């Protein structure tokens, strides 16, 4: 049987770490129940070296984890613990994450490739805030008292925890997505079976250790690293799971929703893909608009569901703005995550690297003009430098498809109406942005853009108290803010008769 821990060395800091590599069920790390020799081998995307291997959960392991979550929900969690107690534990977990912030960031950078400083200060810093935000909600989940007949009856509602939740998270923001899913679910009193991405499960396993240290009862949070086609499919179809939350591609989201419908019609929330537009109008502060446009497509090396991968610029400023944009994109250093100069890291895997390069080659083949990039680097690592295409049209793959890399398609428009039409010409609806110093225009265009999040004179910044989610094929449901609580509760109406006497027969 494989060991349930791995010793890894963070070369940049010379730190040695013991990383749990088993399945986390009932507050213990255990081997797979029926396939202990099945392993997932994890690769450092900056060096292409193997980091370590972790247990690969099976369908039977998912069954065991769901049973553990159900038992906890019925005994030590759910309606059996007060909101105050849930709040206290969530705050304790946040404190532990803050204590281990640098260690978690080092492992996140090693496994995912993103710069250490960004993982530490943004991903993990934001995740700590997310836990504390929902800790504040845990004892404030209330229903309504509804007047029916003041002399004889009243009704009231309860927002009950929905039950056992399957949570399937992606590889682009491993800790952030963990917090977005775990925090509201625990605040509401739900229990969890978490399936992290098979590419980046290490920090989810480290956070599982903190779950124990914080004092959560066994079975409240369970973590099963597994292939999506195994663990994700099993959770989506499981008759013992009351809700499934998924973040990932639209293609997989359809499979999750289908499995949920064909099994027990479990509640589903989906945060899926995007092909988000940014519009730059002639009144905009061009310097700032270029900065935000670069952040929109180059942050996290473009591996972002809301990446602003389509940019439309008003024709009167087009040439000037594109020149400015290219000069700013050149300034970003894509390099090893432990290099202080790096503002972006490698793509997460060879598969993603090949996919992104396929789109770069497609853009060239279909006639787009390369304004920057499109040159492969020699050597090891899945590095792709910022790539900007101009002279695009609506039929190109780089304009229609989600690429999930640092690849930007830049077009032009003449009128506000044309800009809105171009922006909305997509099957997705996750994010959109506009840059203008005309306040009336900002109101008109933000209203007209078909997206769950619209940024005005900024892009891609999210807040834990503001809802996030998509329209069209970018998903259903909302994360963050008070709206996320609705995804983890079910509303029960209680009708109370205290005065009416029923005559019988009718």
GROMACS .gro file of C-alpha atoms in nm:
model
  506
    1UNK     CA    1   0.000   0.000   0.000
    2UNK     CA    2   0.128   0.346  -0.090
    3UNK     CA    3   0.232   0.584   0.189
    4UNK     CA    4  -0.025   0.841   0.297
    5UNK     CA    5   0.229   1.124   0.318
    6UNK     CA    6   0.494   1.265   0.088
    7UNK     CA    7   0.798   1.472   0.176
    8UNK     CA    8   0.856   1.756  -0.065
    9UNK     CA    9   1.117   2.030  -0.073
   10UNK     CA   10   1.039   2.387  -0.180
   11UNK     CA   11   1.374   2.467  -0.339
   12UNK     CA   12   1.322   2.843  -0.348
   13UNK     CA   13   1.281   2.859   0.029
   14UNK     CA   14   1.457   2.533   0.120
   15UNK     CA   15   1.147   2.437   0.317
   16UNK     CA   16   1.073   2.067   0.372
   17UNK     CA   17   0.707   1.973   0.405
   18UNK     CA   18   0.509   1.661   0.488
   19UNK     CA   19   0.207   1.659   0.260
   20UNK     CA   20  -0.088   1.424   0.320
   21UNK     CA   21  -0.156   1.211   0.013
   22UNK     CA   22  -0.447   0.991   0.123
   23UNK     CA   23  -0.821   1.038   0.099
   24UNK     CA   24  -0.964   1.251   0.380
   25UNK     CA   25  -1.274   1.086   0.529
   26UNK     CA   26  -1.410   1.127   0.881
   27UNK     CA   27  -1.117   1.351   0.979
   28UNK     CA   28  -0.862   1.085   0.886
   29UNK     CA   29  -0.636   1.027   0.588
   30UNK     CA   30  -0.702   0.680   0.453
   31UNK     CA   31  -0.612   0.473   0.146
   32UNK     CA   32  -0.867   0.395  -0.120
   33UNK     CA   33  -1.106   0.124  -0.004
   34UNK     CA   34  -1.078  -0.082  -0.321
   35UNK     CA   35  -0.792   0.059  -0.530
   36UNK     CA   36  -0.508   0.154  -0.294
   37UNK     CA   37  -0.247   0.132  -0.569
   38UNK     CA   38  -0.423   0.377  -0.801
   39UNK     CA   39  -0.236   0.705  -0.782
   40UNK     CA   40  -0.252   1.051  -0.935
   41UNK     CA   41   0.095   1.179  -1.026
   42UNK     CA   42   0.134   1.554  -0.985
   43UNK     CA   43   0.364   1.766  -1.200
   44UNK     CA   44   0.532   2.101  -1.137
   45UNK     CA   45   0.428   2.299  -1.447
   46UNK     CA   46   0.734   2.523  -1.429
   47UNK     CA   47   0.985   2.235  -1.446
   48UNK     CA   48   0.777   1.938  -1.571
   49UNK     CA   49   0.916   1.738  -1.277
   50UNK     CA   50   0.697   1.508  -1.068
   51UNK     CA   51   0.615   1.659  -0.728
   52UNK     CA   52   0.458   1.354  -0.563
   53UNK     CA   53   0.164   1.116  -0.602
   54UNK     CA   54  -0.169   1.112  -0.418
   55UNK     CA   55  -0.439   0.849  -0.377
   56UNK     CA   56  -0.696   0.836  -0.656
   57UNK     CA   57  -1.044   0.798  -0.512
   58UNK     CA   58  -1.285   0.543  -0.657
   59UNK     CA   59  -1.663   0.530  -0.680
   60UNK     CA   60  -1.664   0.319  -0.363
   61UNK     CA   61  -1.457   0.586  -0.186
   62UNK     CA   62  -1.714   0.847  -0.287
   63UNK     CA   63  -1.986   0.622  -0.138
   64UNK     CA   64  -1.794   0.598   0.191
   65UNK     CA   65  -1.735   0.974   0.203
   66UNK     CA   66  -2.101   1.050   0.131
   67UNK     CA   67  -2.205   0.814   0.409
   68UNK     CA   68  -1.966   0.991   0.648
   69UNK     CA   69  -2.107   1.329   0.547
   70UNK     CA   70  -2.465   1.206   0.595
   71UNK     CA   71  -2.390   1.071   0.939
   72UNK     CA   72  -2.231   1.400   1.044
   73UNK     CA   73  -2.522   1.598   0.903
   74UNK     CA   74  -2.767   1.390   1.105
   75UNK     CA   75  -2.570   1.388   1.430
   76UNK     CA   76  -2.299   1.649   1.488
   77UNK     CA   77  -2.368   1.914   1.225
   78UNK     CA   78  -2.674   2.024   1.029
   79UNK     CA   79  -2.950   2.127   1.267
   80UNK     CA   80  -2.759   1.984   1.563
   81UNK     CA   81  -2.519   2.273   1.606
   82UNK     CA   82  -2.587   2.643   1.650
   83UNK     CA   83  -2.495   2.914   1.404
   84UNK     CA   84  -2.271   3.061   1.673
   85UNK     CA   85  -2.072   2.738   1.690
   86UNK     CA   86  -2.044   2.718   1.310
   87UNK     CA   87  -1.921   3.077   1.308
   88UNK     CA   88  -1.659   3.007   1.572
   89UNK     CA   89  -1.520   2.710   1.379
   90UNK     CA   90  -1.509   2.899   1.049
   91UNK     CA   91  -1.321   3.184   1.216
   92UNK     CA   92  -1.079   2.936   1.371
   93UNK     CA   93  -1.019   2.782   1.028
   94UNK     CA   94  -0.952   3.129   0.886
   95UNK     CA   95  -0.700   3.195   1.166
   96UNK     CA   96  -0.517   2.870   1.084
   97UNK     CA   97  -0.506   2.953   0.714
   98UNK     CA   98  -0.362   3.293   0.801
   99UNK     CA   99  -0.099   3.128   1.022
  100UNK     CA  100   0.000   2.893   0.736
  101UNK     CA  101  -0.047   3.148   0.457
  102UNK     CA  102   0.310   3.136   0.326
  103UNK     CA  103   0.334   2.756   0.341
  104UNK     CA  104   0.004   2.714   0.157
  105UNK     CA  105   0.117   2.966  -0.104
  106UNK     CA  106   0.443   2.782  -0.162
  107UNK     CA  107   0.259   2.455  -0.227
  108UNK     CA  108  -0.001   2.632  -0.442
  109UNK     CA  109   0.276   2.783  -0.654
  110UNK     CA  110   0.458   2.450  -0.680
  111UNK     CA  111   0.147   2.255  -0.784
  112UNK     CA  112  -0.036   2.518  -0.993
  113UNK     CA  113   0.253   2.732  -1.120
  114UNK     CA  114   0.117   3.074  -1.025
  115UNK     CA  115   0.351   3.327  -0.864
  116UNK     CA  116   0.404   3.269  -0.493
  117UNK     CA  117   0.339   3.633  -0.406
  118UNK     CA  118   0.004   3.630  -0.589
  119UNK     CA  119  -0.101   3.300  -0.431
  120UNK     CA  120  -0.012   3.434  -0.086
  121UNK     CA  121  -0.146   3.787  -0.105
  122UNK     CA  122  -0.443   3.749  -0.337
  123UNK     CA  123  -0.569   3.389  -0.361
  124UNK     CA  124  -0.512   3.291   0.000
  125UNK     CA  125  -0.562   3.638   0.144
  126UNK     CA  126  -0.900   3.654  -0.028
  127UNK     CA  127  -0.987   3.300   0.085
  128UNK     CA  128  -0.924   3.392   0.448
  129UNK     CA  129  -1.157   3.689   0.406
  130UNK     CA  130  -1.417   3.463   0.245
  131UNK     CA  131  -1.419   3.228   0.545
  132UNK     CA  132  -1.455   3.522   0.782
  133UNK     CA  133  -1.731   3.677   0.573
  134UNK     CA  134  -1.942   3.360   0.590
  135UNK     CA  135  -1.854   3.306   0.955
  136UNK     CA  136  -2.040   3.633   1.006
  137UNK     CA  137  -2.345   3.493   0.828
  138UNK     CA  138  -2.364   3.163   1.015
  139UNK     CA  139  -2.589   3.289   1.297
  140UNK     CA  140  -2.789   3.531   1.079
  141UNK     CA  141  -2.971   3.293   0.846
  142UNK     CA  142  -3.333   3.379   0.905
  143UNK     CA  143  -3.675   3.320   0.754
  144UNK     CA  144  -3.994   3.525   0.754
  145UNK     CA  145  -4.307   3.544   0.960
  146UNK     CA  146  -4.602   3.585   0.722
  147UNK     CA  147  -4.944   3.717   0.811
  148UNK     CA  148  -5.225   3.478   0.715
  149UNK     CA  149  -5.510   3.553   0.957
  150UNK     CA  150  -5.415   3.733   1.273
  151UNK     CA  151  -5.706   3.579   1.464
  152UNK     CA  152  -5.644   3.213   1.383
  153UNK     CA  153  -5.327   3.142   1.182
  154UNK     CA  154  -4.977   3.239   1.092
  155UNK     CA  155  -4.707   3.103   0.868
  156UNK     CA  156  -4.332   3.122   0.895
  157UNK     CA  157  -4.038   3.003   0.686
  158UNK     CA  158  -3.720   2.822   0.782
  159UNK     CA  159  -3.404   2.820   0.572
  160UNK     CA  160  -3.281   2.470   0.646
  161UNK     CA  161  -2.938   2.339   0.542
  162UNK     CA  162  -2.986   2.145   0.223
  163UNK     CA  163  -2.781   1.847   0.341
  164UNK     CA  164  -2.482   1.665   0.191
  165UNK     CA  165  -2.307   1.868  -0.080
  166UNK     CA  166  -2.078   1.740  -0.349
  167UNK     CA  167  -1.832   2.012  -0.445
  168UNK     CA  168  -1.615   1.986  -0.756
  169UNK     CA  169  -1.350   2.253  -0.794
  170UNK     CA  170  -1.106   2.343  -1.075
  171UNK     CA  171  -0.730   2.379  -1.100
  172UNK     CA  172  -0.695   2.751  -1.179
  173UNK     CA  173  -0.766   2.881  -0.826
  174UNK     CA  174  -0.744   2.572  -0.604
  175UNK     CA  175  -0.758   2.741  -0.262
  176UNK     CA  176  -0.987   3.025  -0.370
  177UNK     CA  177  -1.245   2.788  -0.518
  178UNK     CA  178  -1.220   2.565  -0.210
  179UNK     CA  179  -1.308   2.862   0.012
  180UNK     CA  180  -1.589   2.984  -0.217
  181UNK     CA  181  -1.755   2.643  -0.193
  182UNK     CA  182  -1.676   2.538   0.164
  183UNK     CA  183  -1.747   2.865   0.349
  184UNK     CA  184  -2.116   2.920   0.260
  185UNK     CA  185  -2.193   2.548   0.283
  186UNK     CA  186  -2.052   2.522   0.636
  187UNK     CA  187  -2.211   2.850   0.741
  188UNK     CA  188  -2.551   2.708   0.645
  189UNK     CA  189  -2.491   2.378   0.824
  190UNK     CA  190  -2.426   2.152   0.525
  191UNK     CA  191  -2.168   1.876   0.511
  192UNK     CA  192  -1.929   1.833   0.221
  193UNK     CA  193  -1.761   1.582  -0.005
  194UNK     CA  194  -1.497   1.783  -0.189
  195UNK     CA  195  -1.339   1.667  -0.513
  196UNK     CA  196  -1.041   1.887  -0.597
  197UNK     CA  197  -0.895   1.888  -0.946
  198UNK     CA  198  -0.675   1.587  -1.016
  199UNK     CA  199  -0.409   1.837  -1.132
  200UNK     CA  200  -0.395   2.047  -0.814
  201UNK     CA  201  -0.519   1.858  -0.505
  202UNK     CA  202  -0.231   1.931  -0.266
  203UNK     CA  203  -0.361   2.244  -0.094
  204UNK     CA  204  -0.708   2.090  -0.053
  205UNK     CA  205  -0.541   1.804   0.137
  206UNK     CA  206  -0.340   2.050   0.348
  207UNK     CA  207  -0.659   2.243   0.426
  208UNK     CA  208  -0.818   1.915   0.534
  209UNK     CA  209  -0.557   1.891   0.809
  210UNK     CA  210  -0.662   2.238   0.922
  211UNK     CA  211  -1.026   2.123   0.931
  212UNK     CA  212  -0.925   1.876   1.203
  213UNK     CA  213  -0.711   2.128   1.389
  214UNK     CA  214  -0.993   2.383   1.385
  215UNK     CA  215  -1.222   2.134   1.561
  216UNK     CA  216  -1.481   2.042   1.297
  217UNK     CA  217  -1.651   1.710   1.377
  218UNK     CA  218  -1.556   1.404   1.169
  219UNK     CA  219  -1.745   1.377   0.841
  220UNK     CA  220  -1.831   1.745   0.807
  221UNK     CA  221  -1.569   1.797   0.535
  222UNK     CA  222  -1.433   1.505   0.332
  223UNK     CA  223  -1.177   1.536   0.051
  224UNK     CA  224  -1.149   1.282  -0.231
  225UNK     CA  225  -0.882   1.349  -0.496
  226UNK     CA  226  -1.006   1.166  -0.803
  227UNK     CA  227  -1.031   1.184  -1.177
  228UNK     CA  228  -1.328   1.393  -1.287
  229UNK     CA  229  -1.471   1.104  -1.484
  230UNK     CA  230  -1.469   0.894  -1.166
  231UNK     CA  231  -1.519   1.107  -0.856
  232UNK     CA  232  -1.695   1.400  -1.021
  233UNK     CA  233  -1.930   1.173  -1.211
  234UNK     CA  234  -2.004   0.969  -0.897
  235UNK     CA  235  -2.088   1.276  -0.690
  236UNK     CA  236  -2.311   1.421  -0.963
  237UNK     CA  237  -2.511   1.099  -0.992
  238UNK     CA  238  -2.509   0.999  -0.623
  239UNK     CA  239  -2.849   0.936  -0.469
  240UNK     CA  240  -2.715   1.038  -0.127
  241UNK     CA  241  -2.596   1.383  -0.236
  242UNK     CA  242  -2.849   1.665  -0.196
  243UNK     CA  243  -2.666   1.933  -0.391
  244UNK     CA  244  -2.371   1.948  -0.629
  245UNK     CA  245  -2.167   2.263  -0.692
  246UNK     CA  246  -1.932   2.262  -0.990
  247UNK     CA  247  -1.683   2.509  -1.131
  248UNK     CA  248  -1.527   2.422  -1.464
  249UNK     CA  249  -1.598   2.393  -1.834
  250UNK     CA  250  -1.942   2.423  -1.991
  251UNK     CA  251  -1.899   2.078  -2.150
  252UNK     CA  252  -1.848   1.914  -1.810
  253UNK     CA  253  -2.116   2.132  -1.652
  254UNK     CA  254  -2.372   1.982  -1.890
  255UNK     CA  255  -2.268   1.633  -1.776
  256UNK     CA  256  -2.299   1.730  -1.410
  257UNK     CA  257  -2.647   1.873  -1.466
  258UNK     CA  258  -2.759   1.571  -1.666
  259UNK     CA  259  -2.636   1.329  -1.399
  260UNK     CA  260  -2.806   1.532  -1.126
  261UNK     CA  261  -3.133   1.527  -1.319
  262UNK     CA  262  -3.119   1.156  -1.396
  263UNK     CA  263  -3.045   1.059  -1.035
  264UNK     CA  264  -3.231   1.233  -0.753
  265UNK     CA  265  -3.290   1.576  -0.911
  266UNK     CA  266  -3.039   1.721  -0.667
  267UNK     CA  267  -2.991   2.096  -0.654
  268UNK     CA  268  -2.719   2.219  -0.889
  269UNK     CA  269  -2.507   2.533  -0.913
  270UNK     CA  270  -2.266   2.572  -1.203
  271UNK     CA  271  -1.995   2.833  -1.262
  272UNK     CA  272  -1.882   2.760  -1.615
  273UNK     CA  273  -1.684   2.905  -1.902
  274UNK     CA  274  -1.671   3.248  -2.052
  275UNK     CA  275  -1.558   3.449  -2.352
  276UNK     CA  276  -1.581   3.783  -2.182
  277UNK     CA  277  -1.566   4.115  -2.372
  278UNK     CA  278  -1.416   4.447  -2.276
  279UNK     CA  279  -1.520   4.766  -2.454
  280UNK     CA  280  -1.297   5.074  -2.472
  281UNK     CA  281  -1.478   5.394  -2.570
  282UNK     CA  282  -1.308   5.708  -2.696
  283UNK     CA  283  -1.376   5.901  -2.374
  284UNK     CA  284  -1.189   5.644  -2.161
  285UNK     CA  285  -0.865   5.705  -1.973
  286UNK     CA  286  -0.658   5.504  -2.222
  287UNK     CA  287  -0.366   5.447  -1.989
  288UNK     CA  288  -0.592   5.298  -1.724
  289UNK     CA  289  -0.804   5.108  -1.976
  290UNK     CA  290  -0.488   4.943  -2.114
  291UNK     CA  291  -0.381   4.845  -1.762
  292UNK     CA  292  -0.719   4.688  -1.689
  293UNK     CA  293  -0.731   4.516  -2.029
  294UNK     CA  294  -0.392   4.358  -1.957
  295UNK     CA  295  -0.505   4.249  -1.612
  296UNK     CA  296  -0.821   4.105  -1.766
  297UNK     CA  297  -0.642   3.869  -2.003
  298UNK     CA  298  -0.301   3.818  -1.841
  299UNK     CA  299  -0.385   3.771  -1.474
  300UNK     CA  300  -0.330   3.407  -1.378
  301UNK     CA  301  -0.178   3.371  -1.728
  302UNK     CA  302  -0.527   3.392  -1.876
  303UNK     CA  303  -0.647   3.084  -1.687
  304UNK     CA  304  -0.955   3.258  -1.560
  305UNK     CA  305  -1.325   3.201  -1.628
  306UNK     CA  306  -1.381   3.576  -1.658
  307UNK     CA  307  -1.068   3.644  -1.865
  308UNK     CA  308  -1.136   3.946  -2.085
  309UNK     CA  309  -1.031   3.759  -2.398
  310UNK     CA  310  -1.225   3.975  -2.648
  311UNK     CA  311  -1.139   4.344  -2.657
  312UNK     CA  312  -1.328   4.590  -2.877
  313UNK     CA  313  -1.191   4.943  -2.918
  314UNK     CA  314  -1.365   5.245  -3.070
  315UNK     CA  315  -1.222   5.317  -3.416
  316UNK     CA  316  -1.123   5.677  -3.334
  317UNK     CA  317  -0.867   5.557  -3.077
  318UNK     CA  318  -0.797   5.208  -3.207
  319UNK     CA  319  -0.441   5.246  -3.339
  320UNK     CA  320  -0.325   5.451  -3.042
  321UNK     CA  321  -0.480   5.212  -2.792
  322UNK     CA  322  -0.346   4.893  -2.952
  323UNK     CA  323   0.005   5.038  -2.950
  324UNK     CA  324  -0.032   5.125  -2.582
  325UNK     CA  325  -0.179   4.784  -2.502
  326UNK     CA  326   0.105   4.595  -2.670
  327UNK     CA  327   0.369   4.799  -2.489
  328UNK     CA  328   0.206   4.727  -2.154
  329UNK     CA  329   0.161   4.355  -2.222
  330UNK     CA  330   0.533   4.330  -2.299
  331UNK     CA  331   0.610   4.451  -1.947
  332UNK     CA  332   0.460   4.145  -1.777
  333UNK     CA  333   0.713   3.878  -1.683
  334UNK     CA  334   0.588   3.522  -1.726
  335UNK     CA  335   0.824   3.300  -1.532
  336UNK     CA  336   0.882   3.064  -1.244
  337UNK     CA  337   0.636   3.130  -0.964
  338UNK     CA  338   0.915   3.163  -0.709
  339UNK     CA  339   1.090   3.438  -0.904
  340UNK     CA  340   0.995   3.770  -0.746
  341UNK     CA  341   0.989   3.936  -1.089
  342UNK     CA  342   0.719   3.700  -1.223
  343UNK     CA  343   0.370   3.844  -1.260
  344UNK     CA  344   0.243   3.526  -1.423
  345UNK     CA  345   0.343   3.162  -1.419
  346UNK     CA  346   0.325   2.869  -1.659
  347UNK     CA  347   0.004   2.709  -1.776
  348UNK     CA  348  -0.105   2.432  -1.544
  349UNK     CA  349  -0.035   2.127  -1.761
  350UNK     CA  350   0.092   1.993  -2.092
  351UNK     CA  351  -0.267   1.938  -2.201
  352UNK     CA  352  -0.352   2.304  -2.138
  353UNK     CA  353  -0.029   2.417  -2.303
  354UNK     CA  354  -0.110   2.219  -2.618
  355UNK     CA  355  -0.468   2.348  -2.622
  356UNK     CA  356  -0.361   2.711  -2.600
  357UNK     CA  357  -0.096   2.667  -2.869
  358UNK     CA  358  -0.357   2.505  -3.088
  359UNK     CA  359  -0.564   2.825  -3.066
  360UNK     CA  360  -0.262   3.046  -3.135
  361UNK     CA  361  -0.190   2.845  -3.448
  362UNK     CA  362  -0.559   2.855  -3.543
  363UNK     CA  363  -0.566   3.233  -3.512
  364UNK     CA  364  -0.277   3.265  -3.749
  365UNK     CA  365  -0.419   3.011  -3.994
  366UNK     CA  366  -0.757   3.188  -4.000
  367UNK     CA  367  -0.601   3.521  -4.089
  368UNK     CA  368  -0.568   3.715  -3.764
  369UNK     CA  369  -0.265   3.941  -3.737
  370UNK     CA  370  -0.014   3.882  -3.459
  371UNK     CA  371   0.055   4.207  -3.275
  372UNK     CA  372   0.250   4.038  -2.994
  373UNK     CA  373   0.373   3.693  -2.901
  374UNK     CA  374   0.290   3.366  -3.078
  375UNK     CA  375   0.650   3.250  -3.029
  376UNK     CA  376   0.727   2.927  -2.846
  377UNK     CA  377   0.988   2.930  -2.575
  378UNK     CA  378   1.268   2.675  -2.570
  379UNK     CA  379   1.332   2.463  -2.263
  380UNK     CA  380   1.120   2.309  -1.991
  381UNK     CA  381   0.797   2.440  -1.844
  382UNK     CA  382   0.453   2.510  -1.988
  383UNK     CA  383   0.519   2.880  -2.045
  384UNK     CA  384   0.317   3.086  -2.293
  385UNK     CA  385   0.395   3.455  -2.332
  386UNK     CA  386   0.125   3.722  -2.383
  387UNK     CA  387  -0.020   3.692  -2.733
  388UNK     CA  388  -0.235   3.961  -2.896
  389UNK     CA  389  -0.423   3.922  -3.225
  390UNK     CA  390  -0.576   4.203  -3.431
  391UNK     CA  391  -0.767   4.202  -3.762
  392UNK     CA  392  -1.014   3.953  -3.622
  393UNK     CA  393  -1.362   3.852  -3.732
  394UNK     CA  394  -1.653   3.692  -3.550
  395UNK     CA  395  -1.606   3.351  -3.712
  396UNK     CA  396  -1.253   3.288  -3.586
  397UNK     CA  397  -1.198   3.022  -3.321
  398UNK     CA  398  -0.998   3.267  -3.111
  399UNK     CA  399  -1.307   3.493  -3.100
  400UNK     CA  400  -1.570   3.222  -3.040
  401UNK     CA  401  -1.403   2.973  -2.804
  402UNK     CA  402  -1.279   2.993  -2.448
  403UNK     CA  403  -0.901   2.950  -2.470
  404UNK     CA  404  -0.796   2.974  -2.104
  405UNK     CA  405  -0.456   3.122  -2.175
  406UNK     CA  406  -0.290   3.463  -2.229
  407UNK     CA  407  -0.439   3.510  -2.576
  408UNK     CA  408  -0.631   3.827  -2.662
  409UNK     CA  409  -0.841   3.902  -2.971
  410UNK     CA  410  -0.874   4.277  -3.043
  411UNK     CA  411  -1.144   4.420  -3.270
  412UNK     CA  412  -1.292   4.761  -3.338
  413UNK     CA  413  -1.631   4.932  -3.340
  414UNK     CA  414  -1.776   5.264  -3.452
  415UNK     CA  415  -2.089   5.313  -3.243
  416UNK     CA  416  -2.212   5.224  -2.897
  417UNK     CA  417  -2.482   5.002  -3.051
  418UNK     CA  418  -2.222   4.811  -3.250
  419UNK     CA  419  -2.006   4.767  -2.941
  420UNK     CA  420  -2.295   4.618  -2.744
  421UNK     CA  421  -2.384   4.386  -3.032
  422UNK     CA  422  -2.026   4.260  -3.062
  423UNK     CA  423  -1.995   4.211  -2.686
  424UNK     CA  424  -2.318   4.011  -2.660
  425UNK     CA  425  -2.243   3.794  -2.964
  426UNK     CA  426  -2.141   3.490  -2.761
  427UNK     CA  427  -2.302   3.184  -2.606
  428UNK     CA  428  -2.140   3.280  -2.275
  429UNK     CA  429  -2.236   3.541  -2.018
  430UNK     CA  430  -2.002   3.535  -1.721
  431UNK     CA  431  -1.826   3.872  -1.729
  432UNK     CA  432  -1.797   4.191  -1.932
  433UNK     CA  433  -1.623   4.524  -1.894
  434UNK     CA  434  -1.642   4.875  -2.031
  435UNK     CA  435  -1.415   5.177  -2.009
  436UNK     CA  436  -1.566   5.524  -2.053
  437UNK     CA  437  -1.571   5.858  -1.876
  438UNK     CA  438  -1.925   5.927  -1.997
  439UNK     CA  439  -2.143   5.843  -1.696
  440UNK     CA  440  -2.462   5.813  -1.900
  441UNK     CA  441  -2.289   5.578  -2.141
  442UNK     CA  442  -2.161   5.367  -1.851
  443UNK     CA  443  -2.518   5.324  -1.726
  444UNK     CA  444  -2.661   5.243  -2.069
  445UNK     CA  445  -2.394   4.994  -2.168
  446UNK     CA  446  -2.366   4.817  -1.831
  447UNK     CA  447  -2.742   4.764  -1.845
  448UNK     CA  448  -2.726   4.625  -2.199
  449UNK     CA  449  -2.435   4.383  -2.151
  450UNK     CA  450  -2.552   4.023  -2.105
  451UNK     CA  451  -2.327   3.905  -1.825
  452UNK     CA  452  -2.351   3.810  -1.461
  453UNK     CA  453  -2.074   4.055  -1.365
  454UNK     CA  454  -2.008   4.384  -1.541
  455UNK     CA  455  -1.705   4.596  -1.454
  456UNK     CA  456  -1.699   4.969  -1.528
  457UNK     CA  457  -1.352   5.129  -1.555
  458UNK     CA  458  -1.193   4.825  -1.396
  459UNK     CA  459  -1.192   4.451  -1.462
  460UNK     CA  460  -1.176   4.111  -1.297
  461UNK     CA  461  -1.179   4.224  -0.934
  462UNK     CA  462  -1.426   4.040  -0.712
  463UNK     CA  463  -1.546   4.098  -0.357
  464UNK     CA  464  -1.662   3.836  -0.111
  465UNK     CA  465  -1.978   4.033  -0.034
  466UNK     CA  466  -2.081   4.076  -0.400
  467UNK     CA  467  -2.251   3.790  -0.589
  468UNK     CA  468  -2.075   3.618  -0.878
  469UNK     CA  469  -2.214   3.389  -1.147
  470UNK     CA  470  -2.312   3.362  -1.509
  471UNK     CA  471  -2.588   3.398  -1.762
  472UNK     CA  472  -2.653   3.190  -2.075
  473UNK     CA  473  -2.404   2.900  -2.100
  474UNK     CA  474  -2.180   3.039  -1.826
  475UNK     CA  475  -2.382   2.867  -1.557
  476UNK     CA  476  -2.664   2.889  -1.305
  477UNK     CA  477  -2.668   2.998  -0.944
  478UNK     CA  478  -2.453   3.247  -0.758
  479UNK     CA  479  -2.144   3.233  -0.543
  480UNK     CA  480  -2.027   3.494  -0.293
  481UNK     CA  481  -2.235   3.748  -0.106
  482UNK     CA  482  -2.559   3.666   0.071
  483UNK     CA  483  -2.687   3.515  -0.255
  484UNK     CA  484  -2.462   3.211  -0.212
  485UNK     CA  485  -2.652   3.114   0.103
  486UNK     CA  486  -2.955   3.038  -0.113
  487UNK     CA  487  -2.754   2.767  -0.291
  488UNK     CA  488  -2.705   2.574   0.034
  489UNK     CA  489  -3.046   2.611   0.197
  490UNK     CA  490  -3.398   2.492   0.125
  491UNK     CA  491  -3.696   2.699   0.229
  492UNK     CA  492  -3.960   2.528   0.441
  493UNK     CA  493  -4.298   2.694   0.498
  494UNK     CA  494  -4.466   2.614   0.830
  495UNK     CA  495  -4.844   2.681   0.844
  496UNK     CA  496  -4.964   2.712   1.205
  497UNK     CA  497  -5.332   2.701   1.296
  498UNK     CA  498  -5.401   2.826   1.646
  499UNK     CA  499  -5.766   2.921   1.619
  500UNK     CA  500  -5.962   2.775   1.328
  501UNK     CA  501  -6.186   2.473   1.391
  502UNK     CA  502  -6.260   2.254   1.093
  503UNK     CA  503  -6.614   2.128   1.046
  504UNK     CA  504  -6.650   1.778   0.898
  505UNK     CA  505  -6.775   1.643   0.667
  506UNK     CA  506  -6.729   1.904   0.396
   0.00000   0.00000   0.00000
